[in-house]
mmCIF file of C-alpha atoms in Angstrom:
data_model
loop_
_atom_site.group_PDB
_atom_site.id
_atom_site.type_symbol
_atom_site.label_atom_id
_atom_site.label_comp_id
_atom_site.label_asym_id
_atom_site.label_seq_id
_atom_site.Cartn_x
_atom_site.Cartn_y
_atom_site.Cartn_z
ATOM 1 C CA UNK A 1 -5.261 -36.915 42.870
ATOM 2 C CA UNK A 2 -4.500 -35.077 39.959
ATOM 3 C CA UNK A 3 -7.347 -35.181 36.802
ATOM 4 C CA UNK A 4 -7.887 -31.881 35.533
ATOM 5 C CA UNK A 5 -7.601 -31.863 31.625
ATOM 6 C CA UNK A 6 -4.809 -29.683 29.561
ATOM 7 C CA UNK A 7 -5.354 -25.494 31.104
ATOM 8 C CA UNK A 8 -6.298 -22.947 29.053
ATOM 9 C CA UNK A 9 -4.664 -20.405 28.664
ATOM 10 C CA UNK A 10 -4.694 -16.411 27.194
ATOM 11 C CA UNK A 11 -2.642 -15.461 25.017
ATOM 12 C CA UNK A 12 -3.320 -11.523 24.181
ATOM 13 C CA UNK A 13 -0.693 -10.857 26.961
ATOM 14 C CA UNK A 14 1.958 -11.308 24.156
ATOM 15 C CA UNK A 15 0.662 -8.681 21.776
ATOM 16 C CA UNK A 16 0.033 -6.486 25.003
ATOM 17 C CA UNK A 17 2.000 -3.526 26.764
ATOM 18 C CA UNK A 18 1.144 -5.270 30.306
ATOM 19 C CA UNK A 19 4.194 -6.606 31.854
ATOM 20 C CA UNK A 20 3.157 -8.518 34.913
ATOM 21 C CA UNK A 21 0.560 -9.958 32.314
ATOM 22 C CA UNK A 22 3.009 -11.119 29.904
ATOM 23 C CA UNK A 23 5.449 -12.903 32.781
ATOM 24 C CA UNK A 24 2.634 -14.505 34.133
ATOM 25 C CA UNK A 25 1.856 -15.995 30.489
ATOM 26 C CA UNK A 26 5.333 -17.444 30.941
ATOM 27 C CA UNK A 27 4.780 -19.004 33.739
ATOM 28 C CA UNK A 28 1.066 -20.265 32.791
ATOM 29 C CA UNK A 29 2.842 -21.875 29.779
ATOM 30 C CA UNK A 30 6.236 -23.159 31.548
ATOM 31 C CA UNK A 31 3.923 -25.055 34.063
ATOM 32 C CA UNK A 32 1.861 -26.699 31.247
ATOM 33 C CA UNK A 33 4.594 -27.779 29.547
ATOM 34 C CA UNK A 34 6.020 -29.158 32.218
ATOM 35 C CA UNK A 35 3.064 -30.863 33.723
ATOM 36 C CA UNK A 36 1.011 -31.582 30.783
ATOM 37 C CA UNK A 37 2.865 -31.162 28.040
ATOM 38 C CA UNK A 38 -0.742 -29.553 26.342
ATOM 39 C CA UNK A 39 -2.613 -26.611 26.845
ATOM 40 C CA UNK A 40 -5.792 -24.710 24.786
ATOM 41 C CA UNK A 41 -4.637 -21.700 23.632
ATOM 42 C CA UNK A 42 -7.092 -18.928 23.307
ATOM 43 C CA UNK A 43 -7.076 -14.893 22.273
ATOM 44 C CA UNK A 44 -4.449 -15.781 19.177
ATOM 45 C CA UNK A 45 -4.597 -13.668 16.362
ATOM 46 C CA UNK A 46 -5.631 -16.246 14.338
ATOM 47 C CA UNK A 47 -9.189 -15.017 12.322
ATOM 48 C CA UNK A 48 -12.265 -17.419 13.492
ATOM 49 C CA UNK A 49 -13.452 -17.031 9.703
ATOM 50 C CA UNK A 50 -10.114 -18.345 8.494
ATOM 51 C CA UNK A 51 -10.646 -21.628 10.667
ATOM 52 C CA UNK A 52 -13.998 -21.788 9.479
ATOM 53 C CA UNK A 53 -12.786 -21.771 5.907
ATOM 54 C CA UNK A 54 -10.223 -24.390 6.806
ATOM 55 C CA UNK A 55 -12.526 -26.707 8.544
ATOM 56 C CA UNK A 56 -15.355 -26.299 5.433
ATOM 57 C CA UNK A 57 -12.409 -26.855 2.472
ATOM 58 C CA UNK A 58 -11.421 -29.812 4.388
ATOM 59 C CA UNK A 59 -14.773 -31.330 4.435
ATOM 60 C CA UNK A 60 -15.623 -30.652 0.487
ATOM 61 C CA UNK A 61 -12.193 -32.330 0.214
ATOM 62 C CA UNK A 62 -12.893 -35.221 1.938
ATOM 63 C CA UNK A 63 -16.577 -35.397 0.172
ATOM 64 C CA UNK A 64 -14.926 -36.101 -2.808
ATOM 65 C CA UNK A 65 -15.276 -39.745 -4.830
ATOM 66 C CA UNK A 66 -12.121 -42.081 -3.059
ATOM 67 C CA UNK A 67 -10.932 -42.532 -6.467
ATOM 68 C CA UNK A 68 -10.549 -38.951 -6.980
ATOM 69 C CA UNK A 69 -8.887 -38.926 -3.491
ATOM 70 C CA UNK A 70 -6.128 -41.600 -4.660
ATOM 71 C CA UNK A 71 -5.197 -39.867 -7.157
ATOM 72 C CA UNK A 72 -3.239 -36.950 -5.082
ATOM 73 C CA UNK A 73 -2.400 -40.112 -3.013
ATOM 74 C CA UNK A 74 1.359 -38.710 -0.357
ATOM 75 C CA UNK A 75 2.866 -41.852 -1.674
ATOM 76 C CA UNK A 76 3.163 -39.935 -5.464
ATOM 77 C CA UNK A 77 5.647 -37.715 -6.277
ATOM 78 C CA UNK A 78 8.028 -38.454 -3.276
ATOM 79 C CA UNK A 79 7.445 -35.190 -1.367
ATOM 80 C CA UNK A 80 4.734 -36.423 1.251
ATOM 81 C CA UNK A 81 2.185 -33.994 0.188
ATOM 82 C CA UNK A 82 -1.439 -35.333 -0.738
ATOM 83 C CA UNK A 83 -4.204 -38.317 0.536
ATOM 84 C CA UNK A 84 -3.637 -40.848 2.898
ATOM 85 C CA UNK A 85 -6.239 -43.590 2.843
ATOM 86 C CA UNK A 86 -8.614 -45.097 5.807
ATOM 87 C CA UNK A 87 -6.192 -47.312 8.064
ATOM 88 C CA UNK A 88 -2.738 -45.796 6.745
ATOM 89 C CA UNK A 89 -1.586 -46.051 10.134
ATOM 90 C CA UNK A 90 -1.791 -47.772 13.420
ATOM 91 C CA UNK A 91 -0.003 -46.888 16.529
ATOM 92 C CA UNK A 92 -1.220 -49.166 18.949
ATOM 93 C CA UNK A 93 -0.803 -52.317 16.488
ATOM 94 C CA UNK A 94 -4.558 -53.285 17.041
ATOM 95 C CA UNK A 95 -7.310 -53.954 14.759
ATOM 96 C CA UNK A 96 -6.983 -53.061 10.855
ATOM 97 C CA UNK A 97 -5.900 -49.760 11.814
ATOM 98 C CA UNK A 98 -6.456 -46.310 12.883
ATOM 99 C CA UNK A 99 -10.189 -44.816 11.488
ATOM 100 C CA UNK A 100 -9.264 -41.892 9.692
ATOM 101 C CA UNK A 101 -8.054 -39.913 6.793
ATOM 102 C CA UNK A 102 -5.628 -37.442 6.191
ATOM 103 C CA UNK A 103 -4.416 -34.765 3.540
ATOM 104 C CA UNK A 104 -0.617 -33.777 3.960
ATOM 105 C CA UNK A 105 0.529 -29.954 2.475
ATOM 106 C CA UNK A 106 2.810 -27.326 3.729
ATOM 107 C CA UNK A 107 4.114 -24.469 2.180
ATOM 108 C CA UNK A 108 4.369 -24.789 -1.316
ATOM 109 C CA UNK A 109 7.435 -24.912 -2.549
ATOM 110 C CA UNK A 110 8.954 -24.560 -5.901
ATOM 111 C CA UNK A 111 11.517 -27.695 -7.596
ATOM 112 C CA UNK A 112 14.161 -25.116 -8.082
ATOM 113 C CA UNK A 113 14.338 -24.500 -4.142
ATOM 114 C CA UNK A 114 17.150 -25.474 -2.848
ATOM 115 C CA UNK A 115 15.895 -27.067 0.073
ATOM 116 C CA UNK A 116 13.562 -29.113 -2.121
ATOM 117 C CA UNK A 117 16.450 -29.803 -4.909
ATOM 118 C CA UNK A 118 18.734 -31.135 -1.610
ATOM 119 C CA UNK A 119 15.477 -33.356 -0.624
ATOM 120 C CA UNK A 120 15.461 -31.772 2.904
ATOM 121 C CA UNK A 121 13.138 -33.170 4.976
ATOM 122 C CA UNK A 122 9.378 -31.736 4.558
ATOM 123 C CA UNK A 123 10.600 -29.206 1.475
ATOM 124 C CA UNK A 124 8.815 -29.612 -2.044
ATOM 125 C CA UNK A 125 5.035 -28.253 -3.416
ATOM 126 C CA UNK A 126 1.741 -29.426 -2.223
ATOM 127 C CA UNK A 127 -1.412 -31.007 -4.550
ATOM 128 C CA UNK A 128 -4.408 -29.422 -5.005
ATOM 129 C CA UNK A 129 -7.457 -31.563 -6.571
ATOM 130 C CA UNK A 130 -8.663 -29.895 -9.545
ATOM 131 C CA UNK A 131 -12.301 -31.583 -8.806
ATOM 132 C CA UNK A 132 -12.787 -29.701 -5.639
ATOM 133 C CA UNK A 133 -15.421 -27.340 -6.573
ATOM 134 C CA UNK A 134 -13.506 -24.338 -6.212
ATOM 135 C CA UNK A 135 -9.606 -25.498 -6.440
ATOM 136 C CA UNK A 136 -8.311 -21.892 -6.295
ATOM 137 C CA UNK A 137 -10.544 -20.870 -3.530
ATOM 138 C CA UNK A 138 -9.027 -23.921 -1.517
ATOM 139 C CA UNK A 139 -5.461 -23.424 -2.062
ATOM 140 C CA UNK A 140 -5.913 -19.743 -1.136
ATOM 141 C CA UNK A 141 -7.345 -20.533 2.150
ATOM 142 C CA UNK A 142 -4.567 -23.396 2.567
ATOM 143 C CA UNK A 143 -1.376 -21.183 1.737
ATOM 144 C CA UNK A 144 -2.933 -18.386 3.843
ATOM 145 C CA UNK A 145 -3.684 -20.659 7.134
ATOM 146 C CA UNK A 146 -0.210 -21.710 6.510
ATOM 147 C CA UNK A 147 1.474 -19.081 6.823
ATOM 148 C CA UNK A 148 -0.897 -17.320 9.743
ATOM 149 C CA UNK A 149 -0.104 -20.590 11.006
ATOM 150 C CA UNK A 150 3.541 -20.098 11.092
ATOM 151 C CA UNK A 151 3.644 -16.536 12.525
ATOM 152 C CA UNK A 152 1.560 -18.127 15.637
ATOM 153 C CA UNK A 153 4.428 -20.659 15.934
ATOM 154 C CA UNK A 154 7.228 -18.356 15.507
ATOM 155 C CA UNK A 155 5.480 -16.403 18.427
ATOM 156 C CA UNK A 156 4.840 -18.961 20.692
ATOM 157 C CA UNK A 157 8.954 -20.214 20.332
ATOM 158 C CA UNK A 158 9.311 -16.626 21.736
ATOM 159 C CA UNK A 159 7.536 -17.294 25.003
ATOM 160 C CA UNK A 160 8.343 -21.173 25.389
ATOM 161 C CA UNK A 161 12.111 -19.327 24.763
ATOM 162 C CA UNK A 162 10.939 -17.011 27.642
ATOM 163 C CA UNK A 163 10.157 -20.306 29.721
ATOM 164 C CA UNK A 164 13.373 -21.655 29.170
ATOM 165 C CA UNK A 165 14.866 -18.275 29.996
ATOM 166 C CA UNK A 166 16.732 -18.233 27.023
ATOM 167 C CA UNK A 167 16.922 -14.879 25.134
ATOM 168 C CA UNK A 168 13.401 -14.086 22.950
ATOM 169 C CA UNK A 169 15.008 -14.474 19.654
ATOM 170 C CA UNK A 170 17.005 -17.568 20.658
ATOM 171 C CA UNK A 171 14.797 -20.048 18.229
ATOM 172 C CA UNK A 172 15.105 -17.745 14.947
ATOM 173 C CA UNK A 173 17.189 -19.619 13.357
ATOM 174 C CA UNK A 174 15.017 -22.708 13.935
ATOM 175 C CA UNK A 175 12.440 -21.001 12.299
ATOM 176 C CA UNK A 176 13.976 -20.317 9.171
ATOM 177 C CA UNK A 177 12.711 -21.938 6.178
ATOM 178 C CA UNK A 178 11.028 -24.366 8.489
ATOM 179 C CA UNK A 179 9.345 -27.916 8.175
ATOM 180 C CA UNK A 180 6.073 -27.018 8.898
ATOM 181 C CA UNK A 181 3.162 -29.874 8.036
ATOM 182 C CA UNK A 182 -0.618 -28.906 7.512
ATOM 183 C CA UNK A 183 -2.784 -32.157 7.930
ATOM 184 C CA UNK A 184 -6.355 -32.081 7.178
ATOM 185 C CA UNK A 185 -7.843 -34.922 9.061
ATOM 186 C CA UNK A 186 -11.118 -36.931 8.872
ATOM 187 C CA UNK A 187 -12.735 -39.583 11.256
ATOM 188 C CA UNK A 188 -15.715 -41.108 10.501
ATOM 189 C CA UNK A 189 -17.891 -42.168 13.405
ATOM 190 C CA UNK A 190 -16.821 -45.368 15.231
ATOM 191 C CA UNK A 191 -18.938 -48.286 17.682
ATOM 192 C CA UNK A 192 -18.292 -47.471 20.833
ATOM 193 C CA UNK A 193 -18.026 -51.091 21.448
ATOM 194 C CA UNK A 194 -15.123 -51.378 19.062
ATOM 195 C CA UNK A 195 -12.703 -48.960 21.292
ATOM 196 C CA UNK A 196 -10.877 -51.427 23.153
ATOM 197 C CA UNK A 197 -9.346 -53.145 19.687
ATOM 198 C CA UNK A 198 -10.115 -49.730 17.177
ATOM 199 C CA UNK A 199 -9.035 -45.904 17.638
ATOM 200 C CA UNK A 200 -9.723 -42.764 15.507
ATOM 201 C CA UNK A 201 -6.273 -42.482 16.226
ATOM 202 C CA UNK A 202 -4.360 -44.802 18.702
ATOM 203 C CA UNK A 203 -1.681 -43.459 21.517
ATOM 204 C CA UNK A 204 1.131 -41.655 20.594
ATOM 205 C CA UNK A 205 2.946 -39.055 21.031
ATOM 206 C CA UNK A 206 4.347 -36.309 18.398
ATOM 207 C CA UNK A 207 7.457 -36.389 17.269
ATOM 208 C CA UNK A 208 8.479 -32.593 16.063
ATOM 209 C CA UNK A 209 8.519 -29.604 18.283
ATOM 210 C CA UNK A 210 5.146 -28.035 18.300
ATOM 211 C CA UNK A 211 1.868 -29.351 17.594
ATOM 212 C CA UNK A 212 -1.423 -26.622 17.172
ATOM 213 C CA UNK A 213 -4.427 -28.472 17.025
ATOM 214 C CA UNK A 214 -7.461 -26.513 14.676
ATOM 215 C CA UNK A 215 -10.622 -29.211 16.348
ATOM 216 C CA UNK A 216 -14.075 -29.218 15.808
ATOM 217 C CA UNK A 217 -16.824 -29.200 18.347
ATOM 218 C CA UNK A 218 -17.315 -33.169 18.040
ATOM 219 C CA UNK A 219 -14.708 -33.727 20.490
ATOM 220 C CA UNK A 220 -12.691 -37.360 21.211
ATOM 221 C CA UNK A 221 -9.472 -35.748 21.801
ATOM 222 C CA UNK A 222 -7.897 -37.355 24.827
ATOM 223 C CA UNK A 223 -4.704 -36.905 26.448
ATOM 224 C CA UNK A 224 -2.899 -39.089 29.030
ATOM 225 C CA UNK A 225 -2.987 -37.753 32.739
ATOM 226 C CA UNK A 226 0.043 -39.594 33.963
ATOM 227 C CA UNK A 227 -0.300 -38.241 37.841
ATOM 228 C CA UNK A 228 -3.865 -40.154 37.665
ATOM 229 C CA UNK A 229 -2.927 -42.707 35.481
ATOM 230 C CA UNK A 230 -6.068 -42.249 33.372
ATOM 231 C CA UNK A 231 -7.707 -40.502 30.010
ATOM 232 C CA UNK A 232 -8.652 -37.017 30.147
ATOM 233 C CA UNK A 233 -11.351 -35.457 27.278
ATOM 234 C CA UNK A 234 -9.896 -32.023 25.938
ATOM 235 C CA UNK A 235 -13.293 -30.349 25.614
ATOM 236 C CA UNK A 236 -13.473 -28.266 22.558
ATOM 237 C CA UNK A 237 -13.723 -24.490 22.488
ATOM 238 C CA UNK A 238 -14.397 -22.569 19.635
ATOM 239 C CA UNK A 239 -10.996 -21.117 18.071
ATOM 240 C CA UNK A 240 -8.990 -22.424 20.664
ATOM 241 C CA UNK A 241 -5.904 -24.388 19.124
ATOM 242 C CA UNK A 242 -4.879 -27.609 21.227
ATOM 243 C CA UNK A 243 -1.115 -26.992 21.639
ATOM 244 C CA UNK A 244 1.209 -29.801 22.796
ATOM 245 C CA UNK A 245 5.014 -30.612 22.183
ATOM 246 C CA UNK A 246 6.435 -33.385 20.715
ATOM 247 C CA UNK A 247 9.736 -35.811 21.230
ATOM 248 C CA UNK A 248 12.047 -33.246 19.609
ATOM 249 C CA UNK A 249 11.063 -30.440 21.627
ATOM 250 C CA UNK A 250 11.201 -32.969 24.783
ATOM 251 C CA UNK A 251 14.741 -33.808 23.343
ATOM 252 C CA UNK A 252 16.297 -30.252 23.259
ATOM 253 C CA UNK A 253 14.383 -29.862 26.672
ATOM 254 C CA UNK A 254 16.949 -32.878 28.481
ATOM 255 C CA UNK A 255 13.172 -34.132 28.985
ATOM 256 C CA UNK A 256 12.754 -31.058 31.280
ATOM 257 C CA UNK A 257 9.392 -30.598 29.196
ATOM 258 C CA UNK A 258 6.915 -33.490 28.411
ATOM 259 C CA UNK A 259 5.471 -34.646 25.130
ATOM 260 C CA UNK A 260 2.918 -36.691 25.961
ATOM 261 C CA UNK A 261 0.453 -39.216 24.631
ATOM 262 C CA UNK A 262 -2.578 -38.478 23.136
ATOM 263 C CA UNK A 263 -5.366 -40.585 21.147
ATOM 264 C CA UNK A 264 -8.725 -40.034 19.181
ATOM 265 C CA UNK A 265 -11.807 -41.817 19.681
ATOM 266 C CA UNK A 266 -14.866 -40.869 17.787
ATOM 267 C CA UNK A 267 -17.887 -42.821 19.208
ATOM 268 C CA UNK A 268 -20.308 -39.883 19.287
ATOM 269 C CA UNK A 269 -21.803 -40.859 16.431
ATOM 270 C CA UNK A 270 -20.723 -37.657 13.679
ATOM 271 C CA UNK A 271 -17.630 -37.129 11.984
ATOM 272 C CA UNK A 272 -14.833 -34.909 12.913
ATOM 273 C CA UNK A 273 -12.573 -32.859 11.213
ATOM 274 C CA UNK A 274 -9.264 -31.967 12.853
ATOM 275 C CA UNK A 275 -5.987 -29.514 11.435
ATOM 276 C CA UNK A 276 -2.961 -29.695 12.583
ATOM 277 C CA UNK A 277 -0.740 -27.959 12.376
ATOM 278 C CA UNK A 278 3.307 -29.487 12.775
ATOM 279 C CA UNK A 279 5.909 -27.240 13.230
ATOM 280 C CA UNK A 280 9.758 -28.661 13.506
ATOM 281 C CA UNK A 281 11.984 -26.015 12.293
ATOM 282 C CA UNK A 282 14.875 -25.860 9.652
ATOM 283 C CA UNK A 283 15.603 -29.125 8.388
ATOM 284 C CA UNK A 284 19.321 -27.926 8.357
ATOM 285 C CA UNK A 285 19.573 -26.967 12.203
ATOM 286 C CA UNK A 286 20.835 -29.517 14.366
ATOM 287 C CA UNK A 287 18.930 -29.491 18.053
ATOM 288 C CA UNK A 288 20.846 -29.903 21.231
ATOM 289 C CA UNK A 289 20.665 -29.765 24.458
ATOM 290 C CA UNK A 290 19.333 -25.696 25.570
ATOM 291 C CA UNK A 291 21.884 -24.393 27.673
ATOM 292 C CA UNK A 292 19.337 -23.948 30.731
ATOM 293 C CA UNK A 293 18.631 -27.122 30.438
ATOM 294 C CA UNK A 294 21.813 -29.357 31.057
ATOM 295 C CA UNK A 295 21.941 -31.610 34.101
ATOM 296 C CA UNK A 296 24.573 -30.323 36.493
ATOM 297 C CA UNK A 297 25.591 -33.556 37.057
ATOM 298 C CA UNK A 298 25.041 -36.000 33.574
ATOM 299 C CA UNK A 299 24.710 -32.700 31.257
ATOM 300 C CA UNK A 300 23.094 -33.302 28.018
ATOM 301 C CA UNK A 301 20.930 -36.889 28.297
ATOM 302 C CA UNK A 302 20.447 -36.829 24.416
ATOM 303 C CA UNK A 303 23.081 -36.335 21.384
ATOM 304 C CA UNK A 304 22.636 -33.555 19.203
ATOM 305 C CA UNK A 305 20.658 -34.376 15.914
ATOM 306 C CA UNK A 306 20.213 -32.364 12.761
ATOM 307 C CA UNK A 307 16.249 -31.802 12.421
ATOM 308 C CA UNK A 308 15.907 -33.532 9.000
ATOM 309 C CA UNK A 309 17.700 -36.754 10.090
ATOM 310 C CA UNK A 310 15.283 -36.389 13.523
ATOM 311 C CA UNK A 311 11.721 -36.166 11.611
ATOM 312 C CA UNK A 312 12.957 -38.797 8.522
ATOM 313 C CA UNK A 313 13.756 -41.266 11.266
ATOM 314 C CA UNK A 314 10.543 -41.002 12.840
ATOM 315 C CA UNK A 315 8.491 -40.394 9.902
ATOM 316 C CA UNK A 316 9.635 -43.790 8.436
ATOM 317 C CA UNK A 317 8.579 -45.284 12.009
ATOM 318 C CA UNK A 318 5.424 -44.169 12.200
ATOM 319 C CA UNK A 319 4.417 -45.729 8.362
ATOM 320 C CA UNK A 320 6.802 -48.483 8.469
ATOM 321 C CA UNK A 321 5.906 -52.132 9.116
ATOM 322 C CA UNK A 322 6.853 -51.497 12.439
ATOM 323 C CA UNK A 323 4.182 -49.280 13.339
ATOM 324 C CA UNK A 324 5.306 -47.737 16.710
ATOM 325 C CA UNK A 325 4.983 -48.818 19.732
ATOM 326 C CA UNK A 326 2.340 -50.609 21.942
ATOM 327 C CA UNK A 327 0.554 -48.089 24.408
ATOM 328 C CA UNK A 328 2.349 -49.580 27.167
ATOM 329 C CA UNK A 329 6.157 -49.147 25.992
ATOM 330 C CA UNK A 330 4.496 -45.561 24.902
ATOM 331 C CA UNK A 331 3.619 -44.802 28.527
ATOM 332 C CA UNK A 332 6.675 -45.997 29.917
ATOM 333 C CA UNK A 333 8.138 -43.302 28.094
ATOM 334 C CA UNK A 334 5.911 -40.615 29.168
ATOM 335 C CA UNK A 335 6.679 -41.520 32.528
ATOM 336 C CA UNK A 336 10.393 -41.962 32.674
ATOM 337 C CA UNK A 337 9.965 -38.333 31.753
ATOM 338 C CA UNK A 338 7.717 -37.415 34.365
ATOM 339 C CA UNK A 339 9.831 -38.566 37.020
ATOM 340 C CA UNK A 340 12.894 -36.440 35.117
ATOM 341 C CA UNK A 341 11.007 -33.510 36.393
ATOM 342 C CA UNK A 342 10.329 -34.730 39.498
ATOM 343 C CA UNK A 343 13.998 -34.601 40.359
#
């Protein structure tokens, strides 16, 4: 039996002159994705004190007065950029909701874009709380994790490109002007005996194409082992980023690659603070099937959709009165996929 959390896995083979090293990243990172869907990726070129200035803006943030808070509430403005409250979701449509907090940005974007003026998807500029005590200091370090955080994604497309053997460059396009979400997230300590009916964060999976998880050293990250049918803790390291892929990536895979479910429960008794980071590509570029990934016999198992229409729909999901799906329907899914990559 099979219970092994997410690998981790090296990534200095890709800015490297070692060959052998940087297939065998390839295949390290085609297995995970295919088994796992997640992996911890370590040796990124991402600077420790950069995620320490991340993780310590986000906390002054989230220090300040809940009526200060409201007031850059994601609801204002109609870009999606800004607070989201205690409870704003809940996936597994259980108790009063899921126990955290959130802060939505991404690159910051001026009105006369074009991409913001045609209301693309994820396009437009972020907040910034004046009573932070240091409001330039935090954008800084916001807009320049951003776009560190982009580069990583742009180079890990490359190899998951390299998985797929597609050409290196096949996903530049996708990565133009991208949709590409920074969430600062809070979760306040939770009763352990209140897990069965309460979650930091209840299952579910993501629904772009790459998820890199920024965690601190609290842990309660869990991710669903489907071959053991159980829970399995992703332990934190320090400056690893959690990577996983979500439906869209699962999509353009024909479901050759898994995005898989994954919850929060904080019962250790301190907060955590979590970043991630959501990357989904050019709201303009429609996703379909990879070309080494058709079925020989059915083809393509999913019908090409543009990326804006992809994330809107599922964005509205995820707040909407529906609020997902139950954990069960969300497993079934997981494992319909699993046994695609069986065959």
């Amino acid at each position: 039996m099979i219970s092994e959390e997410p690998p981790v896995i090296d990534f200095s083979p890709f800015h490297g002159s070692d060959e052998s090293k940087k297939v065998e990243l390839v295949e390290q990172i085609r297995q995970a994705c295919e088994r796992f869907g997640f992996f911890q990726l370590i040796n990124h070129d991402v600077p420790l004190t950069l995620q320490q200035q991340v993780i310590k803006q986000s906390k002054e943030l989230f220090d300040l007065p809940l009526e200060v808070k409201e007031k850059y509430g994601k609801d204002i403005g109609g870009y999606n950029r800004g607070y989201e409250c205690l409870r704003s979701q809940n996936f597994e449509k259980q108790g009063k909701g899921d126990l955290k907090e959130g802060f939505y940005m991404g690159k910051n974007l001026p009105l006369s874009d074009q991409y913001v003026i045609d209301k693309r998807f994820g396009q437009g500029p972020n907040k910034y709380p004046a009573e932070l005590r240091d409001p330039k200091e935090f954008q800084r370090v916001m807009e320049e994790y951003h776009k560190t955080m982009t580069a990583l994604a742009v180079n890990l497309l490359q190899v998951l490109a390299c998985t797929l053997n597609l050409n290196t460059n096949f996903f530049d396009d996708f990565c133009e002007h991208p949709v590409a979400a920074l969430r600062l997230l809070h979760y306040p300590p939770q009763d352990p005996a209140t897990i069965e009916v309460e979650k930091g964060i209840g299952a579910h999976t993501d629904f772009g194409a790459i998820t890199m998880l920024l965690q601190d050293e609290t842990g309660g990250l869990q991710v669903w082992n489907n071959f053991s049918s159980e829970w399995v803790g992703v332990t934190p390291i320090a400056g690893a980023y959690v990577v996983n892929l979500g439906n869209m990536m699962m999509r353009w895979t024909n479901d050759r690659y898994l995005s898989n479910l994954h919850r929060v429960i904080n019962k250790g008794g301190n907060e955590r603070f979590s970043v991630p980071f959501f990357f989904s590509g050019n709201p303009n570029y429609t996703v379909k099937c990879l070309p080494s990934c058709a079925d020989p016999q059915i083809g393509a198992k999913h019908p090409p959709v543009k990326v804006h229409d992809w994330m809107n729909g599922r964005f509205a999901d995820t707040y909407g009165s529906s609020k997902g799906k139950a954990f069960g329907d969300l497993r079934q899914d997981v494992v319909a996929g699993m046994d695609a990559n069986r065959v």
